[in-house]
Coordinates of C-alpha atoms and ligand atoms in Angstrom, one line a residue:
X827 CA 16.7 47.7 -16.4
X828 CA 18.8 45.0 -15.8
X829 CA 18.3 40.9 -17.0
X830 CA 17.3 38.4 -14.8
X831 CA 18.4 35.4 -14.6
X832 CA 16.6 32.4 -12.1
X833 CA 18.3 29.3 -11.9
X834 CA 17.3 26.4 -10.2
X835 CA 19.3 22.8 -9.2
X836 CA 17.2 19.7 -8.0
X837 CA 16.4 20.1 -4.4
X838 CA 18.4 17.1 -2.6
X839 CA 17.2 14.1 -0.2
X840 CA 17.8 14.0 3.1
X841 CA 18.0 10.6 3.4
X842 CA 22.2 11.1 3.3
X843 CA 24.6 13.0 2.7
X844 CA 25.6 14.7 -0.5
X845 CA 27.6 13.1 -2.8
X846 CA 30.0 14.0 -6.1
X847 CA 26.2 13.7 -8.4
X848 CA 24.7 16.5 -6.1
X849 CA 27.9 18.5 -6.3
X850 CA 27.6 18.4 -10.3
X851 CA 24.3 19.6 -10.6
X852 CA 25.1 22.6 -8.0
X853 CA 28.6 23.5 -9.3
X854 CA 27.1 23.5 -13.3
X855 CA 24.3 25.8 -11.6
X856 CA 27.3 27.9 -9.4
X857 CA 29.4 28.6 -12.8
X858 CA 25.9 29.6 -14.9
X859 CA 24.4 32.2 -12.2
X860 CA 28.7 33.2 -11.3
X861 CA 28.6 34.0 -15.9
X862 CA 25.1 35.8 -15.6
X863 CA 26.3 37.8 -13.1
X864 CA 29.7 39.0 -15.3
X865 CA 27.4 39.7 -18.0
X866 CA 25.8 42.6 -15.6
X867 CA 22.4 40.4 -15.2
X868 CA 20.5 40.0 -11.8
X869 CA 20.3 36.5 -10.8
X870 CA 18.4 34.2 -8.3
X871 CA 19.8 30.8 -8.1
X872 CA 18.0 28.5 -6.0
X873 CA 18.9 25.1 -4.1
X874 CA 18.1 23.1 -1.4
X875 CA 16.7 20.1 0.2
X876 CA 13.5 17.7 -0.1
X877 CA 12.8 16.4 3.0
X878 CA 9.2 15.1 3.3
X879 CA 8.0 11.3 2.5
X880 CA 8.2 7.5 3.8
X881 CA 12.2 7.6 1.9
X882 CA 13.4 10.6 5.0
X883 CA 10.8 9.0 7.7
X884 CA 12.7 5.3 7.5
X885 CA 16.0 6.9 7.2
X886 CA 15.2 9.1 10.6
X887 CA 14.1 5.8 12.1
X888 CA 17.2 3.7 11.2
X889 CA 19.2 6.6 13.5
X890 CA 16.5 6.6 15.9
X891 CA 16.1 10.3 15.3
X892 CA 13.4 12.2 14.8
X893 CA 12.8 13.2 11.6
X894 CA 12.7 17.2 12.1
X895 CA 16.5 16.4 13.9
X896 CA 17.6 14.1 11.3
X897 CA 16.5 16.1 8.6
X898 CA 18.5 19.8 9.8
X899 CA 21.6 17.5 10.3
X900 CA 21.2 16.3 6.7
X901 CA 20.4 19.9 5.6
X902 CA 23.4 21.3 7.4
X903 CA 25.7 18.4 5.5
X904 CA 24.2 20.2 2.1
X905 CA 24.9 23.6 3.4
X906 CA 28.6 22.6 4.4
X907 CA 29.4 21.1 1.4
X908 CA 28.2 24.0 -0.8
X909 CA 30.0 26.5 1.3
X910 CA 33.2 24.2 0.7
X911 CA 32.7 23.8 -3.0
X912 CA 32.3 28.1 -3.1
X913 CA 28.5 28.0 -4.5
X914 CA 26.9 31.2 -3.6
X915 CA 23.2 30.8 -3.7
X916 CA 21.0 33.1 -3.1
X917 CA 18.5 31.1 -1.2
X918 CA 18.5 27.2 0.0
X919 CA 15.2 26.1 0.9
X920 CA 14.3 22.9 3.0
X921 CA 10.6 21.8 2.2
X922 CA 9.9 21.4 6.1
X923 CA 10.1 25.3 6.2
X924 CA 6.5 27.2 7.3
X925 CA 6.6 29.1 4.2
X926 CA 7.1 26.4 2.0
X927 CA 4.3 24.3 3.9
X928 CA 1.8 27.3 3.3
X929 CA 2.5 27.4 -0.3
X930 CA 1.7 23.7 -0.9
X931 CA -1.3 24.0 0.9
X932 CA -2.3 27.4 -0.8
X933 CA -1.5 25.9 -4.1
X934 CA -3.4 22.5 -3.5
X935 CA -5.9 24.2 -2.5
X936 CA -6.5 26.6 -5.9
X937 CA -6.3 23.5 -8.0
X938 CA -8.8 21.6 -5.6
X939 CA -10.9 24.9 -5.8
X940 CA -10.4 24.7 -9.5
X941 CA -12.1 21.3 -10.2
X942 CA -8.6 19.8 -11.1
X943 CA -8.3 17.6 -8.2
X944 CA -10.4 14.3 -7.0
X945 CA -10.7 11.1 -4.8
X946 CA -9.8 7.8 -6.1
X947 CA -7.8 4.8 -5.6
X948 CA -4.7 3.9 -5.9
X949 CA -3.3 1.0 -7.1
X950 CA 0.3 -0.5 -7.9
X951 CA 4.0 -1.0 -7.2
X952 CA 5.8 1.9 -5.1
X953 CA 9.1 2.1 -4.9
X954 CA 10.1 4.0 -1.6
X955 CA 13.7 5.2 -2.9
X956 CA 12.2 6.8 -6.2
X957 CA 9.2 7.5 -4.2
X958 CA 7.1 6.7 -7.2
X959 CA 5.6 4.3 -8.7
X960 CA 6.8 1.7 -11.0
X961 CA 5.1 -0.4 -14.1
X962 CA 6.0 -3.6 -14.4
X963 CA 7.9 -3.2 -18.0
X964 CA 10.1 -0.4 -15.1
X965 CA 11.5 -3.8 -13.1
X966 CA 14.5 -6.3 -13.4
X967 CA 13.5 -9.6 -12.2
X968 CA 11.0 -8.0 -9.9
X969 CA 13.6 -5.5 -8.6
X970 CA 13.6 -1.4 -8.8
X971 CA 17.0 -1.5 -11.3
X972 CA 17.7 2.0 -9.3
X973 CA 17.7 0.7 -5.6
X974 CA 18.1 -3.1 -6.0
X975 CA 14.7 -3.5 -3.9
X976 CA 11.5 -5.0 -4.7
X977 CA 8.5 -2.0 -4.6
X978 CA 6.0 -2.3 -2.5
X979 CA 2.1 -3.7 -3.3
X980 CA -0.1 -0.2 -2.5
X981 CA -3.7 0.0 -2.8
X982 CA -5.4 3.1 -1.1
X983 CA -7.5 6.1 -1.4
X984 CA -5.8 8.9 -3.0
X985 CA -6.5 12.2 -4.1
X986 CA -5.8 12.5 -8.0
X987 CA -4.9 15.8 -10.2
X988 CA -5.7 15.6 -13.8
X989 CA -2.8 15.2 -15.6
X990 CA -4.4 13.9 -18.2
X991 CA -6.3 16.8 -19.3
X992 CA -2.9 18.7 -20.2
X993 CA -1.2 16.1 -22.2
X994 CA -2.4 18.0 -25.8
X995 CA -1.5 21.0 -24.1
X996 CA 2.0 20.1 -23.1
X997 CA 2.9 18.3 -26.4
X998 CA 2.2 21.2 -28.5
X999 CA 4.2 23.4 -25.9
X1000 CA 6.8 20.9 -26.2
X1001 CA 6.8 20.7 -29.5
X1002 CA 7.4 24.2 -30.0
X1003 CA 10.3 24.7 -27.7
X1004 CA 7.9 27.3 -25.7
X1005 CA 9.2 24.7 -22.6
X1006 CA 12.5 24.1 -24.0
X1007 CA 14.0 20.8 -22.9
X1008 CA 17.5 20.2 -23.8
X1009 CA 19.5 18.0 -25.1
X1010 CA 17.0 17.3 -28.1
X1011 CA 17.5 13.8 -27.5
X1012 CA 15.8 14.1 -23.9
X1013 CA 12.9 16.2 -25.4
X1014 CA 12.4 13.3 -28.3
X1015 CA 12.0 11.1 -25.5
X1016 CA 8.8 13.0 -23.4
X1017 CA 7.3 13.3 -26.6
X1018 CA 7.6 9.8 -27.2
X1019 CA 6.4 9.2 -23.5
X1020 CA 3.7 11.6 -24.0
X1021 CA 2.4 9.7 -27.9
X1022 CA 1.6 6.8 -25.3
X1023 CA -1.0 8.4 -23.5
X1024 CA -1.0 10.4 -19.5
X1025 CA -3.0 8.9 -17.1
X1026 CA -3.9 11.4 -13.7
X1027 CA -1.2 11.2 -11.0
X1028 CA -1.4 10.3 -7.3
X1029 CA -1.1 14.1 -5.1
X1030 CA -1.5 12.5 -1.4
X1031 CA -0.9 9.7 0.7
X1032 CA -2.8 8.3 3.4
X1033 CA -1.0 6.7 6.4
X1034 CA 2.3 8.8 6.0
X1035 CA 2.7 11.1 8.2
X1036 CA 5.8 12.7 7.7
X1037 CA 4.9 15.1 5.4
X1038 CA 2.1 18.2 4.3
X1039 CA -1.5 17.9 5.2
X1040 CA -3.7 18.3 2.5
X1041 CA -5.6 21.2 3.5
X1042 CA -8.8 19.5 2.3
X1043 CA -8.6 16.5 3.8
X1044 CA -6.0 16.5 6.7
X1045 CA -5.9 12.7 6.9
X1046 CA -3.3 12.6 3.8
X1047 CA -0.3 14.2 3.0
X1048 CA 1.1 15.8 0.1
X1049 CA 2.6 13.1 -2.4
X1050 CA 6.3 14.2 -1.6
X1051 CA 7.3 15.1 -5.5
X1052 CA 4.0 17.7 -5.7
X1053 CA 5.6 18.6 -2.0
X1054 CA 9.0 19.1 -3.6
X1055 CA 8.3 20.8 -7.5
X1056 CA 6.5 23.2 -5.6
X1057 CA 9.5 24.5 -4.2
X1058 CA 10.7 26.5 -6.9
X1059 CA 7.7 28.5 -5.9
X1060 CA 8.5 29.0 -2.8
X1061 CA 12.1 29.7 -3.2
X1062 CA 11.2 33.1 -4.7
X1063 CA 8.2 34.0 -2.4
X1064 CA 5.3 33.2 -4.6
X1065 CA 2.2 33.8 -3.0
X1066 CA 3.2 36.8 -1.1
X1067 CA 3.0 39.2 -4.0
X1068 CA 6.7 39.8 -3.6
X1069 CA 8.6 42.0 -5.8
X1070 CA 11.3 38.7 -6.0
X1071 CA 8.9 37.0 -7.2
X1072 CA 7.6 39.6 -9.6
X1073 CA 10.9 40.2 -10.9
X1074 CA 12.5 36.4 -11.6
X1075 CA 9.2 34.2 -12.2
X1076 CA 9.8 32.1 -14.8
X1077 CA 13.0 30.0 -14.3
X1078 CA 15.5 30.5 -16.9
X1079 CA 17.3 27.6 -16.5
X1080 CA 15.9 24.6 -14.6
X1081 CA 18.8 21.6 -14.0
X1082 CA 18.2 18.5 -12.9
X1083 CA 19.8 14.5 -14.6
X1084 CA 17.8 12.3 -16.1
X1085 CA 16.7 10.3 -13.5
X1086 CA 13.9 13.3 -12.9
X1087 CA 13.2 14.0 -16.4
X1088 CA 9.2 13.4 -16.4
X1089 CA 8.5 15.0 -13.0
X1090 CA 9.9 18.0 -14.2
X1091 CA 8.8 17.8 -18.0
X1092 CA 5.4 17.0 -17.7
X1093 CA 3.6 16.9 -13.8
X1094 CA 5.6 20.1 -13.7
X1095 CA 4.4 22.2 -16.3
X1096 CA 1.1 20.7 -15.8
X1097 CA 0.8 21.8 -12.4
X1098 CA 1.8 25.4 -13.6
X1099 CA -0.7 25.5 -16.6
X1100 CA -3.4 24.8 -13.8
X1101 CA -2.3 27.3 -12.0
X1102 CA -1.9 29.8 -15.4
X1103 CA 1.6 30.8 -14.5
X1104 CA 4.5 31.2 -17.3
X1105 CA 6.4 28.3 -17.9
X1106 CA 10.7 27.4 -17.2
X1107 CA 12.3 28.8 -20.7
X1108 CA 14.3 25.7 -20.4
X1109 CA 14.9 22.3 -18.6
X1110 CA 18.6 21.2 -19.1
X1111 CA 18.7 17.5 -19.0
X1112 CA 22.4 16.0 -17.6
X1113 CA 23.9 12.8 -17.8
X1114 CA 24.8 11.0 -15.0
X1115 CA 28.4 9.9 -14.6
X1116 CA 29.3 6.6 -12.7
X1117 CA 32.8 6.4 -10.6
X1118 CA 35.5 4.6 -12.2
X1119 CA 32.8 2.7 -14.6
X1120 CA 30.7 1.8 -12.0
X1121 CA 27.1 3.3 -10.6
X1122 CA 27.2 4.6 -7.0
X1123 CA 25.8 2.5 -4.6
X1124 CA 25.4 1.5 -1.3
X1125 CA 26.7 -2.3 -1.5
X1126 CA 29.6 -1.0 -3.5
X1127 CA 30.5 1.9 -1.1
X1128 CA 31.9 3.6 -3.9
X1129 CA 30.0 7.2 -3.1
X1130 CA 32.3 9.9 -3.7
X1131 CA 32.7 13.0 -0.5
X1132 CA 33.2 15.9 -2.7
X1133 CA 34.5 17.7 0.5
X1134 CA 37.5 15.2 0.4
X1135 CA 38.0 15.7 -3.0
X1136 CA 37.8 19.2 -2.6
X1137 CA 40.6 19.2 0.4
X1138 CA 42.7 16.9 -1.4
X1139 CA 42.9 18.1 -5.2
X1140 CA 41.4 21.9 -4.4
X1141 CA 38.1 23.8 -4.6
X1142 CA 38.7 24.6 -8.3
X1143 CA 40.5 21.5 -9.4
X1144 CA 37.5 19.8 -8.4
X1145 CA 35.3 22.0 -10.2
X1146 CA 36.9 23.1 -12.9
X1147 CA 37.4 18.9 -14.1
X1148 CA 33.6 18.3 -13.2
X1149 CA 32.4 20.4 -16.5
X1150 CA 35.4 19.6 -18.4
X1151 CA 35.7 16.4 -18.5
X1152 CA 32.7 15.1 -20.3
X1153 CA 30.1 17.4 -22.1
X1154 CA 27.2 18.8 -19.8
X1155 CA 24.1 16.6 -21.0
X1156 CA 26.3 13.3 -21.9
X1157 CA 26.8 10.5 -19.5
X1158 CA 30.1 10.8 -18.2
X1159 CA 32.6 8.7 -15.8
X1160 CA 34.6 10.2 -12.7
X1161 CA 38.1 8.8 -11.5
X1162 CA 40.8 10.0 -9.4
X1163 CA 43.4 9.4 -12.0
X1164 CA 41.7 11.4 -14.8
X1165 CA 40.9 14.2 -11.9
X1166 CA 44.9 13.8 -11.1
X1167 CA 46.1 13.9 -14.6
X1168 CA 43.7 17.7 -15.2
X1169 CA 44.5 18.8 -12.5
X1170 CA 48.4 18.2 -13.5
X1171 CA 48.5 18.9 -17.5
X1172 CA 45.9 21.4 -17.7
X1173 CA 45.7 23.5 -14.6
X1174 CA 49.7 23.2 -13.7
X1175 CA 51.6 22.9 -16.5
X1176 CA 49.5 24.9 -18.8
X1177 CA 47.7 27.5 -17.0
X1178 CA 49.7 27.9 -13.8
X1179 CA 52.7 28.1 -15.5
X1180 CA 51.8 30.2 -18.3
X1181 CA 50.5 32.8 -15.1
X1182 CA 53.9 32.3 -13.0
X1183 CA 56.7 32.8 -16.3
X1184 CA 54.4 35.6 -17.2
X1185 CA 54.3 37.2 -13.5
X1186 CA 58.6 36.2 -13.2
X1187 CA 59.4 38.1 -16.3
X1188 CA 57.4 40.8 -15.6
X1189 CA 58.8 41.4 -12.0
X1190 CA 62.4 40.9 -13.3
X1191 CA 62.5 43.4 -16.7
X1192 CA 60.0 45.9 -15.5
X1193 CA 60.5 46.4 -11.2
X1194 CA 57.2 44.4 -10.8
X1195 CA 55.2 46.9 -13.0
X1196 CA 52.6 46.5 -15.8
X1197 CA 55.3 47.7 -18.7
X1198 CA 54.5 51.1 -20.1
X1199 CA 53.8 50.6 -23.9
X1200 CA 56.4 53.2 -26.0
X1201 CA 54.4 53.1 -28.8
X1202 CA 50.9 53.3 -28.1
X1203 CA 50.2 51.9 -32.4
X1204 CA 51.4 48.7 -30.8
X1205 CA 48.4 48.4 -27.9
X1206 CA 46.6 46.9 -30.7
X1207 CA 44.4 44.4 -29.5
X1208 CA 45.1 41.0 -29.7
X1209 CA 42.5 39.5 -32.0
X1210 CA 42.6 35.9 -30.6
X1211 CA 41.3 37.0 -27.0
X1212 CA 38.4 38.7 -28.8
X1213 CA 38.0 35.8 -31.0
X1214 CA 38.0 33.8 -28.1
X1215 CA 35.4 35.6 -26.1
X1216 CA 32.8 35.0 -28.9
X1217 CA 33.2 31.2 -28.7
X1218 CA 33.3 31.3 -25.4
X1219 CA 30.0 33.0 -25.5
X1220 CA 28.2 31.0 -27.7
X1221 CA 29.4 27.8 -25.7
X1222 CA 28.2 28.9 -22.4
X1223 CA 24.9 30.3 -23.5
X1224 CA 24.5 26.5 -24.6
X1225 CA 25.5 25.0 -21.4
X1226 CA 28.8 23.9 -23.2
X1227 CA 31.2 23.8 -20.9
X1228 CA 34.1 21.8 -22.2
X1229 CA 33.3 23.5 -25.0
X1230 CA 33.7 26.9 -23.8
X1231 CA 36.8 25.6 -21.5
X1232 CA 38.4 24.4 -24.8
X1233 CA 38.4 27.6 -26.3
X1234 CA 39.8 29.5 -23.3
X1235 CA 42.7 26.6 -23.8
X1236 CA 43.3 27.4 -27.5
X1237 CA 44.2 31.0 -25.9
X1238 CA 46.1 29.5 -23.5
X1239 CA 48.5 27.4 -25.6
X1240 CA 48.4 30.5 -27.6
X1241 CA 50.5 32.5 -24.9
X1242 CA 52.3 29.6 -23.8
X1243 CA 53.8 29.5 -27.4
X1244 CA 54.7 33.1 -27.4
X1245 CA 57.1 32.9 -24.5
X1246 CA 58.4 30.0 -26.4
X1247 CA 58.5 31.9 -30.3
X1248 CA 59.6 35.2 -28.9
X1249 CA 61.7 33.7 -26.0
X1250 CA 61.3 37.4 -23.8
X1251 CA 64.7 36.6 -22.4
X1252 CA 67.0 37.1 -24.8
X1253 CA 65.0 40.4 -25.5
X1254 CA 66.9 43.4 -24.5
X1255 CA 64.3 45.8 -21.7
X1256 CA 65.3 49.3 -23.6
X1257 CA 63.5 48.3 -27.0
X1258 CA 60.1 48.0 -27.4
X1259 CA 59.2 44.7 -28.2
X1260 CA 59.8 43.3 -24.6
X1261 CA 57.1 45.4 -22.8
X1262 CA 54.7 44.5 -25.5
X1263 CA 55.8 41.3 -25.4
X1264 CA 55.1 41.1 -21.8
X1265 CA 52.2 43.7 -21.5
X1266 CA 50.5 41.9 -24.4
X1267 CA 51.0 38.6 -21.9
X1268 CA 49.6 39.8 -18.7
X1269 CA 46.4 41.2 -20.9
X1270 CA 45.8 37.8 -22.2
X1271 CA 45.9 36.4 -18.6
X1272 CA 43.4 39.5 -17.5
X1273 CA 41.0 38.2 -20.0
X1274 CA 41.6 34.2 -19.0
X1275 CA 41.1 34.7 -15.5
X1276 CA 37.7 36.3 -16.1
X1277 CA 36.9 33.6 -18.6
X1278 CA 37.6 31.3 -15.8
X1279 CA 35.9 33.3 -13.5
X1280 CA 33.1 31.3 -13.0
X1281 CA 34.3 28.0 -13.3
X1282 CA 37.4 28.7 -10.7
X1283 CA 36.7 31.3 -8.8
X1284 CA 39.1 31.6 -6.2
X1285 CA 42.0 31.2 -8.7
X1286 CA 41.0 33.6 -10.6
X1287 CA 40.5 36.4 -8.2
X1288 CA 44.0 35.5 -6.7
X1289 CA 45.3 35.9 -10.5
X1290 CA 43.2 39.2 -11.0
X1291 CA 44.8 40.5 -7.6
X1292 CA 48.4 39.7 -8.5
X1293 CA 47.7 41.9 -11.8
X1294 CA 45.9 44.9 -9.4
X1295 CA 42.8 44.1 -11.0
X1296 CA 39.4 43.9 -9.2
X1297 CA 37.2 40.6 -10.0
X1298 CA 34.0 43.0 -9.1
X1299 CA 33.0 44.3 -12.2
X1300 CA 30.5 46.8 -13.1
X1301 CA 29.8 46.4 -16.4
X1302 CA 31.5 44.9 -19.5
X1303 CA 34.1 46.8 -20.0
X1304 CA 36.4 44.4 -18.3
X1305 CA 36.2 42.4 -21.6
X1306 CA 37.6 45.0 -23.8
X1307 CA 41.0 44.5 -24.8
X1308 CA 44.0 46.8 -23.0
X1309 CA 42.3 47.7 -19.8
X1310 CA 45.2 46.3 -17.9
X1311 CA 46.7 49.8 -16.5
X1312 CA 50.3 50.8 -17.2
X1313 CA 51.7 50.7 -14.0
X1314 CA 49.9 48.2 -11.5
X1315 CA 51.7 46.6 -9.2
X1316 CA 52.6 43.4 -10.2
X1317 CA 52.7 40.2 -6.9
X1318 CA 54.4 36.7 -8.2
X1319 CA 53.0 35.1 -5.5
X1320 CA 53.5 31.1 -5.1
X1321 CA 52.5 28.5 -7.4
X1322 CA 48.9 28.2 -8.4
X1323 CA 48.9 24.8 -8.5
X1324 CA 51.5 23.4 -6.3
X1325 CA 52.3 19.4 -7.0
X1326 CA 50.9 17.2 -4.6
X1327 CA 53.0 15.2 -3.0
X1328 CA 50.8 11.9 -2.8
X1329 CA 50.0 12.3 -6.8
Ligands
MSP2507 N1 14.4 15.1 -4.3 C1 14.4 14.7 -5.6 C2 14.4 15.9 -6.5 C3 13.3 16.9 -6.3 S1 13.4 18.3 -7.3 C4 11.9 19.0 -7.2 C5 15.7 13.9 -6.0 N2 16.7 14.0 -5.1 S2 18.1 13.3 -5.3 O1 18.8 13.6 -4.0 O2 18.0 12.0 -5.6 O3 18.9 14.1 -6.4 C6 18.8 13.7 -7.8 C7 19.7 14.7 -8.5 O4 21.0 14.6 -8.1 C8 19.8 14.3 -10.0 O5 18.7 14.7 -10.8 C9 21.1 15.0 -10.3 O6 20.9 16.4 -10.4 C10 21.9 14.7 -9.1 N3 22.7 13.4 -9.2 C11 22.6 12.4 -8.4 N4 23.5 11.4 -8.8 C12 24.1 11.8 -9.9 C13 25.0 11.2 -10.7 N5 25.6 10.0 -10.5 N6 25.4 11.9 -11.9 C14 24.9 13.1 -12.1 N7 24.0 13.7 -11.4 C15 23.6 13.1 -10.2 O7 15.7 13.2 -7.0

């Protein structure tokens, strides 16, 4: 039977657009379900958008727009975007669908069922942008540090769920990596938060009407991050004894920044516990990365499109700097000129051009063909690519990214020298080194453009069809050295990565 492998990204606000932050989260979640599938595993990855709560209502009634219109318009601006950026999810689920509303009800209702939920009141700041609520020691002269607004005073009846109950629970669990949060440093801190005691949270709201009835007491709604955790339920049909669900519950990988991390570390498992289902195997914890060393804001305007970045430095440029620039898990900074100077250095100069000499020499000494080897003792395999397939392993099954993108560029460089050391031209085509010269250089390039596969995907299938190679592959064969056919057709094509004229 095959792996599977669920992944799952934040779901979004609807309150705007998407922005460069939302498009890091999705495209690190795009290259880990595009690796599980080369490794022959069946994977589920999941995104989508929040859309419930007083943060969506006041944004709908800025436009003047109802909220269900405001709210598809916002959804269709995540949809775009990830179709631009080449994400291939297998499901994107807005929280204002039917199904998704039945779930949270369902689910509220088991726990209520289940003693776990009861009336009380509800006291203290809230802070309509984190749609939570904030302690005192959380403010900067009185302000929300996040959205540079003072919270609100609230003090109603809510409906509670016993956090508190799990905290032992969750500690231990914690503690023992059975929910693995990641980096270390991020699970030190909930264990810290944890040693200082949970209190129960808030699951409903009265006098908010843009959101999910509590099916036990219709006059509140469904505190909008119960509403929104719940969706990873959802997302795979829980509730409907469906064989999706059957096959991908738990998550494998949940990712989300730090801005989230106790929602997802602690009322999250809690809420699973309750309702005795397995727990995430992991919750990867990324930094968040501020543009040219300053945070995104409104009053600064500084929020990056990652459509126009997309159009004006390419789909893969855009993704591939993303998880190469900093490490996955670190804080990180994003600027044009570092983006400019990747996209030059390492994508043109040193992959691009290692792909177009490589492609030029082998259309001029061999008519265009994969060289026939005259010795077949020579197809020896070329240790470093092997080598470099290990690394690459261990790096991506640790979310390493730059880590695993450096090794692929150690293999790189490697070719690039070997044009330069063994200078192919002043070979002559009747002896045997050239076409193992060259043979050995289109192989390495096979095995580089699945590395980079999931990272640039359109770029690599282009390089993978120049060779007469199919990206589509069945099993893992496609990693075993000499699998390049004597023969294919060889296409030069243009440039990979053509200079830009306003760079
Ligand atoms: N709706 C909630 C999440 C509910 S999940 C059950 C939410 N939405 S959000 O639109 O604010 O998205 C937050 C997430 O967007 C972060 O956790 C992160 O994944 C991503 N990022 C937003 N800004 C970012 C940066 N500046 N840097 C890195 N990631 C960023 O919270």
């Amino acid at each position: 039977m095959k792996k599977k492998f669920y992944i799952t990204t934040p779901i979004y606000y609807v309150n705007d657009v998407p922005h460069i932050g939302h498009a890091y989260t999705t495209i690190a979640a795009d290259v880990l379900a595009r690796y599980h599938k080369t490794l022959g595993e069946e994977v589920f990855f999941l995104t989508g958008t929040d859309e419930h709560g007083a943060k969506i209502a006041q944004a709908a009634a800025k436009k003047n727009l109802a909220p269900e219109i405001f709210c598809a318009a916002t959804a269709d601006a995540f949809k775009n975007a990830w179709e631009a950026l080449n994400i291939k999810y297998d499901r994107f689920i807005r929280t204002t669908e039917k199904a998704h509303e039945d779930t949270v009800q369902n689910i509220l209702q088991k726990l209520f069922d289940a003693g776990l939920i009861y009336k009380g009141e509800y006291k203290g700041l809230y802070c309509t942008g984190c749609e939570a609520i904030k302690l005192p020691a959380d403010l900067v002269d009185g302000q929300c540090p996040d959205h540079l607004s003072k919270p609100e005073e609230v003090k109603e009846e809510n409906y509670f769920f016993q956090l508190s109950s799990f905290e032992n629970n969750l500690r231990e669990l914690i503690e023992k990596d059975e929910i693995m949060i990641l980096p270390a440093s991020r699970k030190n801190e909930i264990l810290g938060f944890l040693k200082l005691g949970l209190t129960d949270v808030s699951i409903s709201r009265p006098n908010q009407p843009w959101g999910i009835p509590l099916p036990f007491d219709p006059a509140q709604t469904t505190y909008v991050w119960i509403d929104a955790l719940i969706n990873y339920l959802t997302g795979i049909n829980f509730g409907e004894k469906s064989p999706v669900f059957e096959k991908f519950w738990p998550p494998d990988i949940q990712l989300l920044a730090k801005d989230i991390i106790k929602f997802h570390t602690v009322i999250w498992p809690a809420m699973l516990l309750a309702l005795g289902l397995p727990l995430p195997k992991l919750i990867f914890v990324h930094g968040y990365f501020t543009i040219d060393g300053q945070k995104m804001s409104k009053t600064l305007g500084n929020f990056v499109d990652p459509i126009g970045a997309a159009k004006k430095f390419g789909v893969d440029t855009l993704r591939y700097f993303l998880v190469r620039e900093f490490a996955f898990g670190a804080d990180g900074d994003y600027s044009e000129k570092r983006l400019a100077e990747r996209f030059e250095y390492d994508l043109a100069n040193d992959w691009g051009n290692l792909v177009q000499r490589t492609l030029v020499m082998a259309d001029k000494y061999f008519v265009g063909k994969v060289p026939e080897l005259k010795n077949s003792a020579s197809n020896i395999e070329n240790v470093f690519a092997v080598e470099t397939w290990r690394a690459y392993d261990i790096a991506m099954q640790n979310l390493q990214f730059d880590k695993a993108l450096d090794e692929v560029w150690k293999l790189i460089d490697f070719a690039n020298q070997k044009i330069d050391e063994k200078k192919p031209w002043t070979l002559k085509v009747e002896e045997e080194e050239l076409p193992e010269v060259i043979y050995e250089l289109l192989e390495i390039i096979r095995h580089i453009a699945f590395m980079l596969l999931p990272f640039m995907p359109q770029t690599s299938e282009e390089i993978l069809s120049r060779l007469g190679v199919s990206a589509n592959v069945k099993d893992l064969s496609f990693r075993k050295w000499g699998k390049l056919s004597f023969g294919n057709e060889i296409k030069v094509g243009a440039p990979l990565f053509p200079r830009k004229p306003n760079l």
